[in-house]
mmCIF file of C-alpha atoms and ligand atoms in Angstrom:
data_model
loop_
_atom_site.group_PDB
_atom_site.id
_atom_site.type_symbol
_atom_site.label_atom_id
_atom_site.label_comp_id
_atom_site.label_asym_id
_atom_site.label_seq_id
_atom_site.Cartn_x
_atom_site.Cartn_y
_atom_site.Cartn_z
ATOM 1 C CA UNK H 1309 114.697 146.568 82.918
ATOM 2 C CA UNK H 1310 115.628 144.213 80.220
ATOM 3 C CA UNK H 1311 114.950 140.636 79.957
ATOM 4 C CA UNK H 1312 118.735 139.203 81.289
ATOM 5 C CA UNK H 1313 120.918 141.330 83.606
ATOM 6 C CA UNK H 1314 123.905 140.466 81.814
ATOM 7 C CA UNK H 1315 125.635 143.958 82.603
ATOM 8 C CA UNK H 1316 125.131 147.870 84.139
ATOM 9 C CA UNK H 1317 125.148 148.701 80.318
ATOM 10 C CA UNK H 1318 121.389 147.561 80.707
ATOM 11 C CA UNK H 1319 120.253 149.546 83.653
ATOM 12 C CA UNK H 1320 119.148 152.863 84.072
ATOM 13 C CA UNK H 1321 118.937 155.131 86.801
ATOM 14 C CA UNK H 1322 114.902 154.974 87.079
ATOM 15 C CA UNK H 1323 115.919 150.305 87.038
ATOM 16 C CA UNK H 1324 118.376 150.426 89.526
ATOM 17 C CA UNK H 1325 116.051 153.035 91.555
ATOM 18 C CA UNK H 1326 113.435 150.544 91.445
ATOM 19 C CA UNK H 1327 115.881 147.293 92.504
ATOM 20 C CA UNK H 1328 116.875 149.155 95.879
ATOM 21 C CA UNK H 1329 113.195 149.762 96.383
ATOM 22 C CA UNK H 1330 112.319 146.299 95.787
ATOM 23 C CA UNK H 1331 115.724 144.723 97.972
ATOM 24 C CA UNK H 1332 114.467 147.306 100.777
ATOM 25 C CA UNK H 1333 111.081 145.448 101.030
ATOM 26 C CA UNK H 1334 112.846 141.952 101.435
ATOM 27 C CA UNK H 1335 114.496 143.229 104.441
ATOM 28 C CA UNK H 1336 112.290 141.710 106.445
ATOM 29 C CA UNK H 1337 112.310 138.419 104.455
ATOM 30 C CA UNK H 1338 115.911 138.132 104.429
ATOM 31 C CA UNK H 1339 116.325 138.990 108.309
ATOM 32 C CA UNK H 1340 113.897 135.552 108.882
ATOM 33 C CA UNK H 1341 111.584 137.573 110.378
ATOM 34 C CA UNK H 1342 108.938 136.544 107.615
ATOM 35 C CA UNK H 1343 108.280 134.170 105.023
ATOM 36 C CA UNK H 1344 106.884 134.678 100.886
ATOM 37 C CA UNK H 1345 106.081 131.637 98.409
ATOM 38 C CA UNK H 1346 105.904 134.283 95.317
ATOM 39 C CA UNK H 1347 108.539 131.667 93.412
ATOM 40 C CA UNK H 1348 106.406 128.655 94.734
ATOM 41 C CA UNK H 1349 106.477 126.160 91.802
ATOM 42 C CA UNK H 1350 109.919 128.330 89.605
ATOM 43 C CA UNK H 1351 113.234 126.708 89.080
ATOM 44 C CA UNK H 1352 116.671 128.183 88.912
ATOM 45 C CA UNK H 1353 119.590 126.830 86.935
ATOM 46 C CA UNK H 1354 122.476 128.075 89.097
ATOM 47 C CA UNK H 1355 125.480 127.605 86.537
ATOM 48 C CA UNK H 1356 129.175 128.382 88.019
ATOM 49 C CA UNK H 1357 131.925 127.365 85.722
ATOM 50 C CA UNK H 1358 134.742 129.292 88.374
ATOM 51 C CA UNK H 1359 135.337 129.114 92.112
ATOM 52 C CA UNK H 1360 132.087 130.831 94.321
ATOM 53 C CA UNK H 1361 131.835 130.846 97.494
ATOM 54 C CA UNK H 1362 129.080 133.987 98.157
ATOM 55 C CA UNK H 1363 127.917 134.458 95.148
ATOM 56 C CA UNK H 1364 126.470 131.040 93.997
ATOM 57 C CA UNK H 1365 125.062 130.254 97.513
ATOM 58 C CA UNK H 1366 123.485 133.695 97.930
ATOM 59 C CA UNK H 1367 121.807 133.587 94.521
ATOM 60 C CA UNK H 1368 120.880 129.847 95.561
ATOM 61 C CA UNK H 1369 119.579 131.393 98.846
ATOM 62 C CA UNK H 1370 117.725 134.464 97.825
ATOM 63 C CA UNK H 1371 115.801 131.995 95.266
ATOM 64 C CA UNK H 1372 115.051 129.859 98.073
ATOM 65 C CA UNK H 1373 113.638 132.513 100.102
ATOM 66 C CA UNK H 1374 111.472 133.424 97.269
ATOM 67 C CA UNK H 1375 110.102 130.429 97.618
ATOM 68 C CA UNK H 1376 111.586 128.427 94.654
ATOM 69 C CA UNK H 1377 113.727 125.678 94.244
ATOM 70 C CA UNK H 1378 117.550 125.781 93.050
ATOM 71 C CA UNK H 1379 119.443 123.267 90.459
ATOM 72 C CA UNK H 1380 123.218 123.814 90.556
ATOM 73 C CA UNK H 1381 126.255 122.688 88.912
ATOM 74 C CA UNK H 1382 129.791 123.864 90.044
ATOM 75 C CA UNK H 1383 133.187 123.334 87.646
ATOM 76 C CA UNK H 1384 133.789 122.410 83.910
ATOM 77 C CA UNK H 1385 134.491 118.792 85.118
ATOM 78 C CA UNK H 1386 131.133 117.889 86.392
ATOM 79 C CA UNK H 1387 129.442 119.769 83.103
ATOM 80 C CA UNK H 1388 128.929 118.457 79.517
ATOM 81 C CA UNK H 1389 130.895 121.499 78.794
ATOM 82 C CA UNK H 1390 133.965 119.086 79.502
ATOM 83 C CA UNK H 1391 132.798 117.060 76.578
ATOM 84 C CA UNK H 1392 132.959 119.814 74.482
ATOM 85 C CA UNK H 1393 129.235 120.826 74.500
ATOM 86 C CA UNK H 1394 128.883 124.595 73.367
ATOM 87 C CA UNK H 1395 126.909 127.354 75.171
ATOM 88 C CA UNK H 1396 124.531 127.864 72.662
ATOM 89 C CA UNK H 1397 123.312 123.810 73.334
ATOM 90 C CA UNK H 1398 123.748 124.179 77.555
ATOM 91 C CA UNK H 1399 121.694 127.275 77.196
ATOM 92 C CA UNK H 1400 119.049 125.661 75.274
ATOM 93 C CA UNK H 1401 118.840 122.561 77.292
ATOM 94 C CA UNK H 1402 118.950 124.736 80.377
ATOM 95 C CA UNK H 1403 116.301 126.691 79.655
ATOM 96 C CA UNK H 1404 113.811 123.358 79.140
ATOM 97 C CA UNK H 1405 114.385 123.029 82.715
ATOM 98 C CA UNK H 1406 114.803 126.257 84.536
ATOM 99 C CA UNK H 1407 112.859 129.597 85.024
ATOM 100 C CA UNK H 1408 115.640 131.270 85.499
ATOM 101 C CA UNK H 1409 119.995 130.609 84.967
ATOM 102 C CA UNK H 1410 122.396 132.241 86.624
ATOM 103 C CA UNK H 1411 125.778 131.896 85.065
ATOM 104 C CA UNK H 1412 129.517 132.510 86.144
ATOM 105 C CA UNK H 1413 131.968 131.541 83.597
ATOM 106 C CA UNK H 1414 136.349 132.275 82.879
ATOM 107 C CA UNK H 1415 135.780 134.042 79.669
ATOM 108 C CA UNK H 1416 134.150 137.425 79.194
ATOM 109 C CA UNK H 1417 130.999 138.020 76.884
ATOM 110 C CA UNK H 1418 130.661 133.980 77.088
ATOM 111 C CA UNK H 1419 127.091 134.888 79.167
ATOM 112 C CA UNK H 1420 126.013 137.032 76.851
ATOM 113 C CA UNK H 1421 126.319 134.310 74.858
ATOM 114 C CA UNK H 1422 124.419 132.333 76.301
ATOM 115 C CA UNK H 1423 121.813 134.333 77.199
ATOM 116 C CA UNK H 1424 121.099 135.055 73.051
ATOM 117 C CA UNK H 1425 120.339 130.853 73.024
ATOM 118 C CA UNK H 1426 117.533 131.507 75.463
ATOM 119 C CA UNK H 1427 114.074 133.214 76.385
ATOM 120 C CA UNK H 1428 114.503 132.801 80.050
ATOM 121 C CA UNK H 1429 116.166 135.586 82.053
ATOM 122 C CA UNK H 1430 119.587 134.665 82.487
ATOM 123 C CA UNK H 1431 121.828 136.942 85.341
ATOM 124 C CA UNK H 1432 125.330 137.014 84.728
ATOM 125 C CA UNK H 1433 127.461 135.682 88.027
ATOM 126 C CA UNK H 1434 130.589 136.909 86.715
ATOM 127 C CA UNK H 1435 132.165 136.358 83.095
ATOM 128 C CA UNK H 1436 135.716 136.608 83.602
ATOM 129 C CA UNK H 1437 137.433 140.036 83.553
ATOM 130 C CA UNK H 1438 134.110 141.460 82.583
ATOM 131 C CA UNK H 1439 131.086 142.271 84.461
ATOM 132 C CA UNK H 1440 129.238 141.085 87.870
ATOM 133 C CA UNK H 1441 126.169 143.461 87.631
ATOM 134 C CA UNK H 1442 124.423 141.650 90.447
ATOM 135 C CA UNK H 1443 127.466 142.651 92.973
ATOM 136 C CA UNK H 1444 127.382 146.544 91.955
ATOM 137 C CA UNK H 1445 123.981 146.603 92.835
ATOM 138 C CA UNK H 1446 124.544 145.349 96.111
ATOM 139 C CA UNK H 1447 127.732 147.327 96.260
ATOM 140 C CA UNK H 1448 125.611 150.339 95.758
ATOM 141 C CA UNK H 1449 122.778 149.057 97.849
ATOM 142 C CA UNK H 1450 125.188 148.855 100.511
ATOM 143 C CA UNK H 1451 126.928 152.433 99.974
ATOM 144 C CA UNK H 1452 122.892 153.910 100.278
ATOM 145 C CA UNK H 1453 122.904 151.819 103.276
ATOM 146 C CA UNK H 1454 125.547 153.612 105.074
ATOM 147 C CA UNK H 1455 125.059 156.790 103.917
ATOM 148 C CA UNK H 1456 121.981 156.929 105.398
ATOM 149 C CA UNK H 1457 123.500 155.523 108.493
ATOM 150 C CA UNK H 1458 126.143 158.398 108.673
ATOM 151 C CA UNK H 1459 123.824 160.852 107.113
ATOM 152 C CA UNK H 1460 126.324 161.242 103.721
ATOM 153 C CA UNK H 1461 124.518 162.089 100.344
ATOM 154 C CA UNK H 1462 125.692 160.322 97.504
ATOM 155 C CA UNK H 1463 126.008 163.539 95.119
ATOM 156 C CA UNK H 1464 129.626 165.248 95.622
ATOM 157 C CA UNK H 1465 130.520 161.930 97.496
ATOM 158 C CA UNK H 1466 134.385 160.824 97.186
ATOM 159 C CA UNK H 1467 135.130 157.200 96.267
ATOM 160 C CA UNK H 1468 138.433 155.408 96.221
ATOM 161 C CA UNK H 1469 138.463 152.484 94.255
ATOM 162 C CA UNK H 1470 141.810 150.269 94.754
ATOM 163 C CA UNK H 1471 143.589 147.313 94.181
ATOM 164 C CA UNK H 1472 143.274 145.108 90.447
ATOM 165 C CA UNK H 1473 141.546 147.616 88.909
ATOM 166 C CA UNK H 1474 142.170 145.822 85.282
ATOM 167 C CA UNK H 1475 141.318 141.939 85.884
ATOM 168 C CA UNK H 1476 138.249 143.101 89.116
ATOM 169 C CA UNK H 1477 134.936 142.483 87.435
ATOM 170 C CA UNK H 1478 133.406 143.833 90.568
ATOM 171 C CA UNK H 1479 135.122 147.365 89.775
ATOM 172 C CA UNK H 1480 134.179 147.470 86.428
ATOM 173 C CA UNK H 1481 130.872 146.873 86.863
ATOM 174 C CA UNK H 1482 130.494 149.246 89.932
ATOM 175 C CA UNK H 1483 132.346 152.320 88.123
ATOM 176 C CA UNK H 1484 129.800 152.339 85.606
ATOM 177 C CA UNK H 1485 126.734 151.807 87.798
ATOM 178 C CA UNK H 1486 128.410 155.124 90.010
ATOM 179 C CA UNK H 1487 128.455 156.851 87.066
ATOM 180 C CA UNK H 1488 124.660 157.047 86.358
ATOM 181 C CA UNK H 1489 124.092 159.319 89.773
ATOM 182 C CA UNK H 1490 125.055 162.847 90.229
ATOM 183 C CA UNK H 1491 128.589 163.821 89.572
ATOM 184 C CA UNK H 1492 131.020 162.535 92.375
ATOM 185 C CA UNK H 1493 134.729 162.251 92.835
ATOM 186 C CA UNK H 1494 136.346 158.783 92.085
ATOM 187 C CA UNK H 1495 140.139 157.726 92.869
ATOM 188 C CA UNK H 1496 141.462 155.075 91.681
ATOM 189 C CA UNK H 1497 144.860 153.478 93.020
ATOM 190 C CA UNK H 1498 146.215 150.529 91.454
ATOM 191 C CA UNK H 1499 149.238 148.580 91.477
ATOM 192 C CA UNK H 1500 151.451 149.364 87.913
ATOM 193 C CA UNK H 1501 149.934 147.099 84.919
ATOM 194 C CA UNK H 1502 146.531 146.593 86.879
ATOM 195 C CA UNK H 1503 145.179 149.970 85.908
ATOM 196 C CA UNK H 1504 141.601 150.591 85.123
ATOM 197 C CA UNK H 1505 140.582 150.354 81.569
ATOM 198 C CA UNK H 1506 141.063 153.771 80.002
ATOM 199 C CA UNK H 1507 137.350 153.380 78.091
ATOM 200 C CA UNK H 1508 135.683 152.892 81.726
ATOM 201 C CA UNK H 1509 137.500 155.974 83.121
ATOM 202 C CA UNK H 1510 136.538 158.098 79.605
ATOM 203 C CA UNK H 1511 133.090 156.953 80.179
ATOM 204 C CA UNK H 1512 132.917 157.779 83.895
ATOM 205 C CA UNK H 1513 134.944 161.569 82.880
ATOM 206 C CA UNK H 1514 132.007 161.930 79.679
ATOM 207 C CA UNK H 1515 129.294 161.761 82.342
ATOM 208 C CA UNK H 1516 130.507 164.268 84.277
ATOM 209 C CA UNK H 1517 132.398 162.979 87.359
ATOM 210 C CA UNK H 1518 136.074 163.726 88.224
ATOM 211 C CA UNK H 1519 138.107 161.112 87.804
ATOM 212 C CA UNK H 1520 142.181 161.122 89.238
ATOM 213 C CA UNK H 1521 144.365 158.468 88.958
ATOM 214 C CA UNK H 1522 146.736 158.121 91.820
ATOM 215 C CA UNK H 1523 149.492 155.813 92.039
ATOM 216 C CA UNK H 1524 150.100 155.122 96.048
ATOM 217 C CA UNK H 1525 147.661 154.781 98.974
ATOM 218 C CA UNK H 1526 150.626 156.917 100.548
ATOM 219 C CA UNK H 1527 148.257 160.083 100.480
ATOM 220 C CA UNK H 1528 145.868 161.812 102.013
ATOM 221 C CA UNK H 1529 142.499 160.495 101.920
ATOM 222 C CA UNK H 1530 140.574 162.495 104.569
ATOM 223 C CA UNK H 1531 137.741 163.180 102.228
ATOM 224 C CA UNK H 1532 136.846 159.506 101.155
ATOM 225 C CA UNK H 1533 133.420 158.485 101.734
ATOM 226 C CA UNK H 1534 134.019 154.825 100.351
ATOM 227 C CA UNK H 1535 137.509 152.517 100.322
ATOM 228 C CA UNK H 1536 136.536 149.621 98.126
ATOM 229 C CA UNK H 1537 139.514 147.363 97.630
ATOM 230 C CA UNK H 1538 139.953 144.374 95.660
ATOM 231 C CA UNK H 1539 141.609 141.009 95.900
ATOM 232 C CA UNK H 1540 144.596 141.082 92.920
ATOM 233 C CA UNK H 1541 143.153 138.309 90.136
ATOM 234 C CA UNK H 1542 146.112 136.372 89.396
ATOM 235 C CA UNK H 1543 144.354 133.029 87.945
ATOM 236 C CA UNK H 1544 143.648 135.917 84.966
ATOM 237 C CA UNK H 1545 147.354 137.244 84.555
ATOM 238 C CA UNK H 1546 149.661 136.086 81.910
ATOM 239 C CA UNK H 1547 152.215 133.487 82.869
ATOM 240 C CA UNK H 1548 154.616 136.606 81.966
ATOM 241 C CA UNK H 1549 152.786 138.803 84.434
ATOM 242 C CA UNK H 1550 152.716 136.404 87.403
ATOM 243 C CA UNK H 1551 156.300 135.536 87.115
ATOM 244 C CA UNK H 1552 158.123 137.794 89.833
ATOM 245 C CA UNK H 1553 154.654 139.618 90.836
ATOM 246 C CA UNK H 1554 154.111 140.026 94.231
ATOM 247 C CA UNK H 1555 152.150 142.906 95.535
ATOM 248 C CA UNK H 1556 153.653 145.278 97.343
ATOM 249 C CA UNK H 1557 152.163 146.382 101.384
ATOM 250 C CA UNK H 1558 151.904 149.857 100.111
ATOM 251 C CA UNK H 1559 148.845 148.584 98.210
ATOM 252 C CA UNK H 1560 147.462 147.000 101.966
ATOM 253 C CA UNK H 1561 144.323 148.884 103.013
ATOM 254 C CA UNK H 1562 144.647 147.909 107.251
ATOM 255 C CA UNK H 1563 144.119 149.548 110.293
ATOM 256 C CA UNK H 1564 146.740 152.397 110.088
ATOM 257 C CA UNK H 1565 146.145 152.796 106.543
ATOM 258 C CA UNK H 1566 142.361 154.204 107.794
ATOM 259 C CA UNK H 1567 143.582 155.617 111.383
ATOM 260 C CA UNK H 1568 146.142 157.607 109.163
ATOM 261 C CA UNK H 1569 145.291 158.504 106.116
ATOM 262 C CA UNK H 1570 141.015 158.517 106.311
ATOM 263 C CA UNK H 1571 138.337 159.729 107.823
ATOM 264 C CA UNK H 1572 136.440 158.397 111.407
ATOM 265 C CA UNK H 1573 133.341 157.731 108.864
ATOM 266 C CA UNK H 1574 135.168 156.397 106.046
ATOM 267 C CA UNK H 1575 134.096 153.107 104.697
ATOM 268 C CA UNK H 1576 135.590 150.065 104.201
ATOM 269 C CA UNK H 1577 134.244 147.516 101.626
ATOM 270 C CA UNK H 1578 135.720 144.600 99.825
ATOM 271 C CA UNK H 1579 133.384 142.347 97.265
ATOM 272 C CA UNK H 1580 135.326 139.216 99.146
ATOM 273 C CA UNK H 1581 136.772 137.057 98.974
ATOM 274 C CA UNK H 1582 139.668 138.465 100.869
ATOM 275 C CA UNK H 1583 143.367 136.660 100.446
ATOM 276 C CA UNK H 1584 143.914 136.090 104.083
ATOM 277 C CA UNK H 1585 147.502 134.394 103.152
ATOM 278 C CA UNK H 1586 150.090 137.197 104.566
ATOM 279 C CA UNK H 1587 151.895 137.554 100.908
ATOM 280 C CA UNK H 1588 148.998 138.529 99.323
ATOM 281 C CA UNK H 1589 149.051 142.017 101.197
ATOM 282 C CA UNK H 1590 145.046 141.971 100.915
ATOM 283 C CA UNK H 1591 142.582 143.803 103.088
ATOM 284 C CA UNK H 1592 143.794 143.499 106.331
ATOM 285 C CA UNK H 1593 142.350 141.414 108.840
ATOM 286 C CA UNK H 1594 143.162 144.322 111.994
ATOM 287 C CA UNK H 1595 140.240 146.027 110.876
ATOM 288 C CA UNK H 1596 137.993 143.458 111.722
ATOM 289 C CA UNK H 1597 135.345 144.348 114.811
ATOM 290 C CA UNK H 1598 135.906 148.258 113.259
ATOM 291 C CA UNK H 1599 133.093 149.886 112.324
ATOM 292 C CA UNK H 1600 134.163 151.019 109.053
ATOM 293 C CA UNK H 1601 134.844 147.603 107.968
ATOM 294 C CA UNK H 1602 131.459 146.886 105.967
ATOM 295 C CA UNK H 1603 132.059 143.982 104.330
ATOM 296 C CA UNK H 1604 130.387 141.943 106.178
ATOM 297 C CA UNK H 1605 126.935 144.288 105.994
ATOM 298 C CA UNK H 1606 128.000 143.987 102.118
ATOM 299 C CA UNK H 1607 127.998 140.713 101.915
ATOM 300 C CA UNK H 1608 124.416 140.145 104.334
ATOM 301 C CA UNK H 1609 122.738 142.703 101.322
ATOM 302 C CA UNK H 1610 123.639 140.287 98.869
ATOM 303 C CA UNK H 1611 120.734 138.154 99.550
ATOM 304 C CA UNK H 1612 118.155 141.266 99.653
ATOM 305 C CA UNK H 1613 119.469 142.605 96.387
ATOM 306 C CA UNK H 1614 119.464 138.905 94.715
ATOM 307 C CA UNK H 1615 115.684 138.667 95.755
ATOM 308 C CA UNK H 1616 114.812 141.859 94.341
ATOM 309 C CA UNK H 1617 116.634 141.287 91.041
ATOM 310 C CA UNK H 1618 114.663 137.878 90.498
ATOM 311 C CA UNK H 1619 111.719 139.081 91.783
ATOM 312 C CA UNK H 1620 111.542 141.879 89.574
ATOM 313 C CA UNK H 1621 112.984 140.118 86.131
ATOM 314 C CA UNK H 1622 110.272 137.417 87.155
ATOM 315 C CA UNK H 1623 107.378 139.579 87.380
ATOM 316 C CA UNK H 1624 106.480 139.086 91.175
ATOM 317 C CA UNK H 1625 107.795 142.378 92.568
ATOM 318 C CA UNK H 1626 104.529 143.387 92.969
ATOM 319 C CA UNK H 1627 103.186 140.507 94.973
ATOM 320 C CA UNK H 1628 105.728 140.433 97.732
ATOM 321 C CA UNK H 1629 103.693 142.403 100.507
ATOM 322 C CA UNK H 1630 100.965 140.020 99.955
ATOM 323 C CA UNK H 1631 102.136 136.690 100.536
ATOM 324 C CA UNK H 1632 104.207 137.662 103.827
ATOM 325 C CA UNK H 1633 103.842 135.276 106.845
ATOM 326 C CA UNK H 1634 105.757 135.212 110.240
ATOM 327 C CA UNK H 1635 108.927 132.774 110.207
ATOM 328 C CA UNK H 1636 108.023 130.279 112.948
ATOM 329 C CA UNK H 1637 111.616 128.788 113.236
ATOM 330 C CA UNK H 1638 114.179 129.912 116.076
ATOM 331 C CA UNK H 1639 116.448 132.813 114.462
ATOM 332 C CA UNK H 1640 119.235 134.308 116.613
ATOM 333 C CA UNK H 1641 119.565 138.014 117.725
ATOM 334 C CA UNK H 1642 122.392 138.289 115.799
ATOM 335 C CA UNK H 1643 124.040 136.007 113.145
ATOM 336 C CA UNK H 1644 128.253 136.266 113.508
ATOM 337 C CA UNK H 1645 130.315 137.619 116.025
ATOM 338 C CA UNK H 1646 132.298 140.471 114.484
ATOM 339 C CA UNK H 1647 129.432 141.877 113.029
ATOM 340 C CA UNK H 1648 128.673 145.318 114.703
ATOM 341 C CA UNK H 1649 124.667 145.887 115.340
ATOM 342 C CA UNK H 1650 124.606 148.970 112.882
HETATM 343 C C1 NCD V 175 134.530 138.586 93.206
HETATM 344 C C2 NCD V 175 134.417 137.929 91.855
HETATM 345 O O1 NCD V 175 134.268 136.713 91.756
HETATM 346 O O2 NCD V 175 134.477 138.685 90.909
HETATM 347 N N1 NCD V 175 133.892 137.925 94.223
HETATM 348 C C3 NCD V 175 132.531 137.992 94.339
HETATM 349 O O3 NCD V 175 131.801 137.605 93.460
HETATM 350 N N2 NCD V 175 132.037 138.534 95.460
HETATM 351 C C4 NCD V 175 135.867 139.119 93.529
HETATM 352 C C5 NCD V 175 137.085 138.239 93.495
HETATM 353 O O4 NCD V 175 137.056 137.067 93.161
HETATM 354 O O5 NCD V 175 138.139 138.747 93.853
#
């Protein structure tokens, strides 16, 4: 694996292998059943220059639970940045202080940017309409998960991938890390203008997977293993695109979208947040207490995956199993109430 994580273009099938291997052994760690100081001592520079709610505090957390401590900043306003400081000299200062930045900022490539001012590995959070590496893997983490679960193999397995398929960072990044496994089938169903970008879909179709472009959810899905859907990204649209745009409910994946049209094992999974105001037509909240609905098991393997991607850019992937101890606070049976004991 490369020094930053900055995007899937970086990871190969043997590195991502190895990160689900890793996240599997902090299962234990991140269920506060036991304890590690392998960060003991390291500091992270958690930079988010756009709203986080999961993200920021799970990379904050998994740190933590490493054993290391966390500096943060949240917003432009707060930042130097709104004093016109570049990235190149935030990166550089950063990187006197921390052992580690994680970044999430409006424009794309702008991490990448300032990753090249800086020796320290830096993990993109999320640069605009670009990438968020660190939430495929857990995507994928959590597809392995359930697969297992059910018993599905990945190879020959059919995904559906809906909702803003142009502006969704989480999509783009996911399609591509998909596309390093065996040939499977992938669906995509977006609402007209938020398309995915033809160059992902010709390098998805140039590895060998069949791609189809549908334009309704009005079909029939019975062989989907996975329904990811996506929140629509309007802070990114033009002030011509949001004028007049509302999404339509045929774009709503709810209850009798999956009683109908999917399978009893079908998946559900969303990257979150979900846009719980009725307009937005988001992921529906009838599904919750369902099975199928994983995103709450999606969201629990962020912290898992987050360990095992510092752990292993920092070196200390080796050194979990022996620094384990027993957590000796009181942890609960089980941590919210909708979520199902699978
Ligand atoms: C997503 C993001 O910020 O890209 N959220 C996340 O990180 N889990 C998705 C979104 O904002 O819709």
């Amino acid at each position: 694996m490369s020094r930053h994580l900055l995007s899937v273009d970086s990871l190969t099938r043997d590195s991502v292998n190895h990160l689900m291997h890793v996240a599997a052994r902090m299962e234990p760690i991140a269920q506060r059943r036991q304890v590690t100081r392998v960060l003991e001592g390291a500091v992270l520079g958690n930079l988010f220059f756009e709203a986080s709610t999961r993200t920021r505090v799970s990379f904050h957390a998994a740190f933590c639970r490493l054993g290391g401590s966390v500096c943060d900043t949240t917003g432009f306003t707060f930042s130097s940045m709104a004093k016109g400081e570049s990235l190149y000299d935030t990166s550089r200062v950063m990187s006197g202080y921390c052992d580690a930045i994680v970044m999430r900022h409006p424009d794309q490539g702008s991490v990448a940017e300032f990753a090249a001012a800086t020796h320290v590995p830096v993990i993109n959070g999320g640069d605009g309409p670009g990438e968020h590496p660190s939430q495929a893997l857990l995507d994928f983490y959590t597809i392995d998960k359930e697969f297992t679960r059910l018993g599905k193999k990945l190879a020959d397995a059919h995904v559906l991938l809906t909702g803003d398929l142009k502006y969704g960072r989480t999509v783009h990044s996911l399609i591509k890390l998909l596309s390093l496994y065996d040939p499977m089938r992938i669906t995509l169903v977006a609402p007209p203008g938020l398309e995915m970008p033809d160059y992902l879909i010709d390098l998805v179709a140039s590895r060998g997977h069949r791609v189809e472009q549908r334009t309704s959810l009005a079909d029939d899905y019975a062989d989907v293993d996975v329904v990811y859907t996506t929140r629509i990204q309007k802070e990114r649209f033009t002030a011509e695109m949001s004028e007049g745009f509302s999404l339509s409910r045929d774009f709503t994946v709810d209850r009798a979208f999956m009683d109908k049209r999917c399978g009893r094992d079908t998946i559900v999974m969303h990257p979150l947040p979900r846009d719980s105001r009725p307009e937005a037509n988001d992921l529906d909240v009838d599904l919750n207490g369902d099975p199928r609905l994983a995103i709450f098991r999606q969201t629990d393997n962020g912290i898992p995956v987050r360990m095992a991607i510092f752990a292993t850019l920092l070196q200390v992937d080796e050194l979990i199993e022996k620094d384990l101890r027993p957590v000796r606070w009181f942890v609960p049976e089980r941590v919210g109430v909708d979520d199902s004991p699978l």
